[in-house]
Amino acid sequence: MNRGLFITVEGIEGAGKTTNLEFVRSVLQEQGMNVVTTREPGGTPLAEEIREMLLAPREEQVSAKAELLMMFAARAQHLEQKVMPLIKSGVHVLSDRFTDATYAYQGGGRGLSWDLIQRLENIVQEEFRPDLTLLLCVNPEVGIARARKRGALDRFEQEKLEFYIRVQDAYMKRVAESPERFCVINAQEPLEVIQPQIRQALLTKLSN
Ligand code: T5A
């Protein structure tokens, strides 16, 4: 049996990941692919509990290393209990965020070293990496304004603009490191403009 593909969607707050996830799923299903969607941090009951701890605003300063380890704890659980069994059974998995977000937020945003993240990535994931990543890019000011319209802010949404600029820069560094894996979309345009572009980019990558 062929192994399923692991496809991830990335971008800063308000880039439109959640909005476009269903669209991406529909494009893949049109191609006859059996797709399950999931998200990080989260995706299993325990990993969702870790997500709640990570996102809750709190008085106590959260150590960047504690945050990093919690992201990877949630990821280890998600991979072992959900993602890998699906992929091994031939199902394609589409995830709202994965380890590129760790490089972007804990690396770019919090200033932890690429090397530290890479070591944890190797421990938790071994050789496993996404087959394809859709990166939705928006100007951080636009993304934050979109996300803030929704009301109560989580711990990451309370960061300053400079934080998201560093996050966005770190995403672009990831693209430069493995350009063959990424589809980069300018997500600043309205959905009716960007969704045909997403469709085309996905179909091109999948046919390669
Ligand atoms: N995190 C995560 C880490 O720090 N390290 C990690 O390793 C991982 C995995 C998770 C948080 O955890 C952090 C990053 C995050 O801060 P999350 O809920 O996954 O949180 O991510 P958020 O980015 O907070 O999710 P958002 O919902 O804010 O962003 P989305 O999903 O990109 O945006 P979406 O689709 O909800 O859209 C936001 C609003 O914009 C509108 C939508 O209608 C919606 O109202 N919109 C558009 N409007 C106009 N034109 C477009 N093209 C639009 N696209 C969307």
Tab-separated table of C-alpha atoms and ligand atoms in Angstrom:
chain	number	residue	atom	x	y	z
A	1	MET	CA	0.000	0.000	0.000
A	2	ASN	CA	1.285	3.491	-0.864
A	3	ARG	CA	2.002	5.789	2.052
A	4	GLY	CA	-0.216	8.919	2.324
A	5	LEU	CA	1.191	12.409	1.806
A	6	PHE	CA	1.682	14.857	4.662
A	7	ILE	CA	0.689	18.375	3.586
A	8	THR	CA	0.936	21.404	5.881
A	9	VAL	CA	-0.471	24.937	5.783
A	10	GLU	CA	1.536	27.736	7.401
A	11	GLY	CA	1.532	31.487	7.896
A	12	ILE	CA	1.260	34.145	10.575
A	13	GLU	CA	-1.959	34.978	12.441
A	14	GLY	CA	-4.733	36.041	10.083
A	15	ALA	CA	-2.987	34.759	6.945
A	16	GLY	CA	-6.070	32.606	6.257
A	17	LYS	CA	-4.845	29.097	7.132
A	18	THR	CA	-8.080	27.950	8.761
A	19	THR	CA	-10.204	29.671	6.095
A	20	ASN	CA	-8.285	27.979	3.260
A	21	LEU	CA	-7.845	24.548	4.852
A	22	GLU	CA	-11.267	23.342	3.687
A	23	PHE	CA	-10.576	24.703	0.203
A	24	VAL	CA	-7.276	22.790	0.059
A	25	ARG	CA	-9.043	19.653	1.238
A	26	SER	CA	-11.643	20.038	-1.535
A	27	VAL	CA	-8.918	20.443	-4.196
A	28	LEU	CA	-7.194	17.272	-2.965
A	29	GLN	CA	-10.474	15.350	-2.813
A	30	GLU	CA	-11.264	16.341	-6.413
A	31	GLN	CA	-8.027	14.541	-7.280
A	32	GLY	CA	-9.448	11.393	-5.689
A	33	MET	CA	-7.330	11.731	-2.540
A	34	ASN	CA	-8.661	10.478	0.813
A	35	VAL	CA	-7.772	13.377	3.165
A	36	VAL	CA	-7.981	13.895	6.933
A	37	THR	CA	-7.448	17.397	8.352
A	38	THR	CA	-5.796	18.130	11.664
A	39	ARG	CA	-3.929	20.928	13.425
A	40	GLU	CA	-0.954	21.806	15.606
A	41	PRO	CA	-0.548	22.271	18.398
A	42	GLY	CA	-3.348	19.755	18.899
A	43	GLY	CA	-4.971	17.001	16.893
A	44	THR	CA	-5.471	14.455	19.730
A	45	PRO	CA	-7.140	14.914	23.150
A	46	LEU	CA	-3.812	15.183	25.007
A	47	ALA	CA	-2.227	17.433	22.377
A	48	GLU	CA	-5.340	19.673	22.480
A	49	GLU	CA	-4.892	19.984	26.266
A	50	ILE	CA	-1.287	21.073	25.697
A	51	ARG	CA	-2.584	23.571	23.092
A	52	GLU	CA	-4.927	25.108	25.673
A	53	MET	CA	-2.022	25.518	28.103
A	54	LEU	CA	0.135	27.097	25.399
A	55	LEU	CA	-2.435	29.568	24.100
A	56	ALA	CA	-3.970	30.710	27.407
A	57	PRO	CA	-2.892	34.246	28.346
A	58	ARG	CA	-1.168	34.132	31.746
A	59	GLU	CA	0.523	36.420	34.253
A	60	GLU	CA	3.581	34.187	34.570
A	61	GLN	CA	6.286	34.759	31.956
A	62	VAL	CA	6.537	31.579	29.862
A	63	SER	CA	10.079	30.367	29.255
A	64	ALA	CA	10.819	30.137	25.515
A	65	LYS	CA	12.400	26.714	26.079
A	66	ALA	CA	9.342	25.494	28.023
A	67	GLU	CA	7.157	26.701	25.137
A	68	LEU	CA	9.387	24.903	22.630
A	69	LEU	CA	9.319	21.635	24.568
A	70	MET	CA	5.535	21.796	24.938
A	71	MET	CA	5.158	22.294	21.173
A	72	PHE	CA	7.263	19.194	20.585
A	73	ALA	CA	5.481	17.225	23.346
A	74	ALA	CA	2.158	17.919	21.599
A	75	ARG	CA	3.766	17.042	18.239
A	76	ALA	CA	5.154	13.711	19.508
A	77	GLN	CA	1.680	12.713	20.682
A	78	HIS	CA	0.010	13.929	17.483
A	79	LEU	CA	2.477	12.093	15.248
A	80	GLU	CA	2.418	8.813	17.136
A	81	GLN	CA	-1.314	8.622	17.812
A	82	LYS	CA	-2.798	10.188	14.697
A	83	VAL	CA	-0.594	11.301	11.813
A	84	MET	CA	1.684	8.297	11.350
A	85	PRO	CA	-1.047	5.626	11.590
A	86	LEU	CA	-3.117	7.497	8.972
A	87	ILE	CA	-0.186	7.991	6.621
A	88	LYS	CA	0.902	4.367	6.970
A	89	SER	CA	-2.647	3.274	6.063
A	90	GLY	CA	-2.480	5.334	2.845
A	91	VAL	CA	-4.572	8.312	4.010
A	92	HIS	CA	-3.307	11.826	3.150
A	93	VAL	CA	-3.022	14.178	6.146
A	94	LEU	CA	-3.511	17.949	5.862
A	95	SER	CA	-2.320	19.867	8.932
A	96	ASP	CA	-2.989	23.463	9.962
A	97	ARG	CA	0.639	24.205	11.022
A	98	PHE	CA	3.576	21.906	11.841
A	99	THR	CA	7.298	22.273	12.589
A	100	ASP	CA	7.870	25.231	10.239
A	101	ALA	CA	5.747	27.133	12.798
A	102	THR	CA	8.226	26.147	15.510
A	103	TYR	CA	11.145	27.527	13.481
A	104	ALA	CA	9.093	30.662	12.771
A	105	TYR	CA	7.659	31.367	16.250
A	106	GLN	CA	10.103	29.821	18.728
A	107	GLY	CA	13.091	30.415	16.419
A	108	GLY	CA	12.305	33.722	14.686
A	109	GLY	CA	9.810	35.092	17.206
A	110	ARG	CA	11.388	34.013	20.513
A	111	GLY	CA	15.003	33.937	19.321
A	112	LEU	CA	15.799	30.269	20.070
A	113	SER	CA	18.513	28.755	17.900
A	114	TRP	CA	17.756	26.888	14.685
A	115	ASP	CA	20.147	24.196	15.890
A	116	LEU	CA	18.181	23.545	19.093
A	117	ILE	CA	14.927	23.245	17.137
A	118	GLN	CA	16.564	20.968	14.596
A	119	ARG	CA	17.826	18.638	17.327
A	120	LEU	CA	14.329	18.281	18.783
A	121	GLU	CA	12.872	17.869	15.298
A	122	ASN	CA	15.258	14.971	14.693
A	123	ILE	CA	14.408	13.342	18.041
A	124	VAL	CA	10.622	13.661	17.691
A	125	GLN	CA	10.204	13.196	13.946
A	126	GLU	CA	13.302	11.185	13.003
A	127	GLU	CA	13.296	11.366	9.166
A	128	PHE	CA	9.648	12.448	8.879
A	129	ARG	CA	9.064	15.828	7.147
A	130	PRO	CA	6.087	17.332	5.250
A	131	ASP	CA	5.856	16.395	1.573
A	132	LEU	CA	4.364	19.760	0.651
A	133	THR	CA	3.798	23.036	2.521
A	134	LEU	CA	1.486	25.858	1.528
A	135	LEU	CA	2.764	29.133	3.011
A	136	LEU	CA	0.215	31.961	3.063
A	137	CYS	CA	1.969	35.331	3.268
A	138	VAL	CA	0.398	38.558	4.464
A	139	ASN	CA	1.866	41.777	5.676
A	140	PRO	CA	1.959	41.249	9.497
A	141	GLU	CA	-0.109	44.422	10.061
A	142	VAL	CA	-2.888	43.053	7.827
A	143	GLY	CA	-2.765	39.579	9.405
A	144	ILE	CA	-2.910	40.902	12.959
A	145	ALA	CA	-5.763	43.258	12.101
A	146	ARG	CA	-7.740	40.316	10.651
A	147	ALA	CA	-7.032	38.087	13.669
A	148	ARG	CA	-7.864	40.841	16.169
A	149	LYS	CA	-11.300	41.416	14.655
A	150	ARG	CA	-12.322	38.083	16.170
A	151	GLY	CA	-12.252	39.383	19.771
A	152	ALA	CA	-10.405	37.735	22.697
A	153	LEU	CA	-6.684	37.360	21.963
A	154	ASP	CA	-4.627	34.269	22.801
A	155	ARG	CA	-1.099	34.499	24.258
A	156	PHE	CA	0.558	34.656	20.809
A	157	GLU	CA	-1.922	37.195	19.430
A	158	GLN	CA	-0.939	39.576	22.246
A	159	GLU	CA	2.604	39.922	20.881
A	160	LYS	CA	3.877	43.154	19.320
A	161	LEU	CA	4.133	43.745	15.564
A	162	GLU	CA	7.957	43.234	15.613
A	163	PHE	CA	7.382	39.671	16.822
A	164	TYR	CA	5.273	38.810	13.733
A	165	ILE	CA	7.781	40.491	11.429
A	166	ARG	CA	10.479	38.173	12.834
A	167	VAL	CA	8.079	35.202	12.469
A	168	GLN	CA	7.378	36.082	8.823
A	169	ASP	CA	11.124	36.504	8.118
A	170	ALA	CA	11.818	33.095	9.674
A	171	TYR	CA	9.165	31.499	7.443
A	172	MET	CA	10.945	32.974	4.404
A	173	LYS	CA	14.228	31.536	5.696
A	174	ARG	CA	12.546	28.111	5.789
A	175	VAL	CA	11.441	28.583	2.165
A	176	ALA	CA	15.004	29.478	1.155
A	177	GLU	CA	16.266	26.298	2.854
A	178	SER	CA	13.912	23.938	0.974
A	179	PRO	CA	12.208	25.795	-1.886
A	180	GLU	CA	11.087	22.550	-3.576
A	181	ARG	CA	8.747	21.764	-0.650
A	182	PHE	CA	6.904	25.105	-0.522
A	183	CYS	CA	4.050	26.767	-2.436
A	184	VAL	CA	4.189	30.432	-1.407
A	185	ILE	CA	0.958	32.393	-1.910
A	186	ASN	CA	0.386	36.120	-1.483
A	187	ALA	CA	-2.633	35.849	0.824
A	188	GLN	CA	-3.262	39.579	1.044
A	189	GLU	CA	-5.654	39.463	-1.894
A	190	PRO	CA	-9.342	38.507	-1.484
A	191	LEU	CA	-10.189	34.786	-1.299
A	192	GLU	CA	-11.642	34.751	-4.837
A	193	VAL	CA	-8.230	35.867	-6.117
A	194	ILE	CA	-6.008	33.639	-4.000
A	195	GLN	CA	-7.965	30.384	-4.110
A	196	PRO	CA	-7.453	29.785	-7.874
A	197	GLN	CA	-3.748	30.448	-7.240
A	198	ILE	CA	-3.719	27.937	-4.372
A	199	ARG	CA	-5.429	25.358	-6.585
A	200	GLN	CA	-2.931	25.877	-9.427
A	201	ALA	CA	0.098	25.790	-7.115
A	202	LEU	CA	-1.090	22.579	-5.426
A	203	LEU	CA	-1.864	20.804	-8.690
A	204	THR	CA	1.518	21.787	-10.127
A	205	LYS	CA	3.379	20.511	-7.065
A	206	LEU	CA	1.375	17.296	-6.926
A	207	SER	CA	2.071	16.542	-10.579
A	208	ASN	CA	5.866	16.908	-10.094
B	1	T5A	N1	2.562	27.990	17.312
B	1	T5A	C1	2.091	26.883	16.661
B	1	T5A	C2	3.885	28.107	17.681
B	1	T5A	O1	4.288	29.104	18.290
B	1	T5A	N2	4.740	27.083	17.377
B	1	T5A	C3	4.334	25.940	16.765
B	1	T5A	O2	5.141	25.021	16.546
B	1	T5A	C4	2.946	25.839	16.375
B	1	T5A	C5	2.453	24.609	15.671
B	1	T5A	C6	-1.676	28.475	17.167
B	1	T5A	C7	-0.639	29.380	17.763
B	1	T5A	O3	0.438	28.566	18.148
B	1	T5A	C8	1.635	29.092	17.641
B	1	T5A	C9	1.264	29.916	16.456
B	1	T5A	C10	-0.129	30.400	16.775
B	1	T5A	O4	-0.011	31.651	17.406
B	1	T5A	P1	-3.606	28.844	15.531
B	1	T5A	O5	-5.023	28.975	15.948
B	1	T5A	O6	-3.207	27.645	14.827
B	1	T5A	O7	-2.776	29.140	16.844
B	1	T5A	O8	-3.099	29.943	14.603
B	1	T5A	P2	-3.555	31.380	14.347
B	1	T5A	O9	-2.539	31.892	13.412
B	1	T5A	O10	-3.783	32.096	15.629
B	1	T5A	O11	-4.909	31.191	13.606
B	1	T5A	P3	-5.702	32.348	13.023
B	1	T5A	O12	-7.076	31.796	13.001
B	1	T5A	O13	-5.457	33.642	13.696
B	1	T5A	O14	-5.109	32.559	11.611
B	1	T5A	P4	-5.528	31.947	10.269
B	1	T5A	O15	-6.054	30.561	10.466
B	1	T5A	O16	-4.368	32.091	9.366
B	1	T5A	O17	-6.654	32.918	9.774
B	1	T5A	P5	-8.185	32.625	9.534
B	1	T5A	O18	-8.343	31.733	8.389
B	1	T5A	O19	-8.831	32.255	10.824
B	1	T5A	O20	-8.625	34.084	9.097
B	1	T5A	C11	-8.658	35.157	10.021
B	1	T5A	C12	-9.703	36.181	9.546
B	1	T5A	O21	-9.277	36.745	8.318
B	1	T5A	C13	-10.247	36.539	7.297
B	1	T5A	C14	-11.086	35.369	7.780
B	1	T5A	O22	-12.393	35.439	7.238
B	1	T5A	C15	-11.071	35.554	9.280
B	1	T5A	O23	-12.052	36.480	9.667
B	1	T5A	N3	-9.526	36.242	6.062
B	1	T5A	C16	-9.491	37.054	4.999
B	1	T5A	N4	-10.053	38.263	4.773
B	1	T5A	C17	-9.803	38.842	3.564
B	1	T5A	N5	-9.036	38.274	2.582
B	1	T5A	C18	-8.464	37.067	2.780
B	1	T5A	N6	-7.699	36.532	1.812
B	1	T5A	C19	-8.683	36.409	4.030
B	1	T5A	N7	-8.241	35.230	4.554
B	1	T5A	C20	-8.776	35.147	5.782
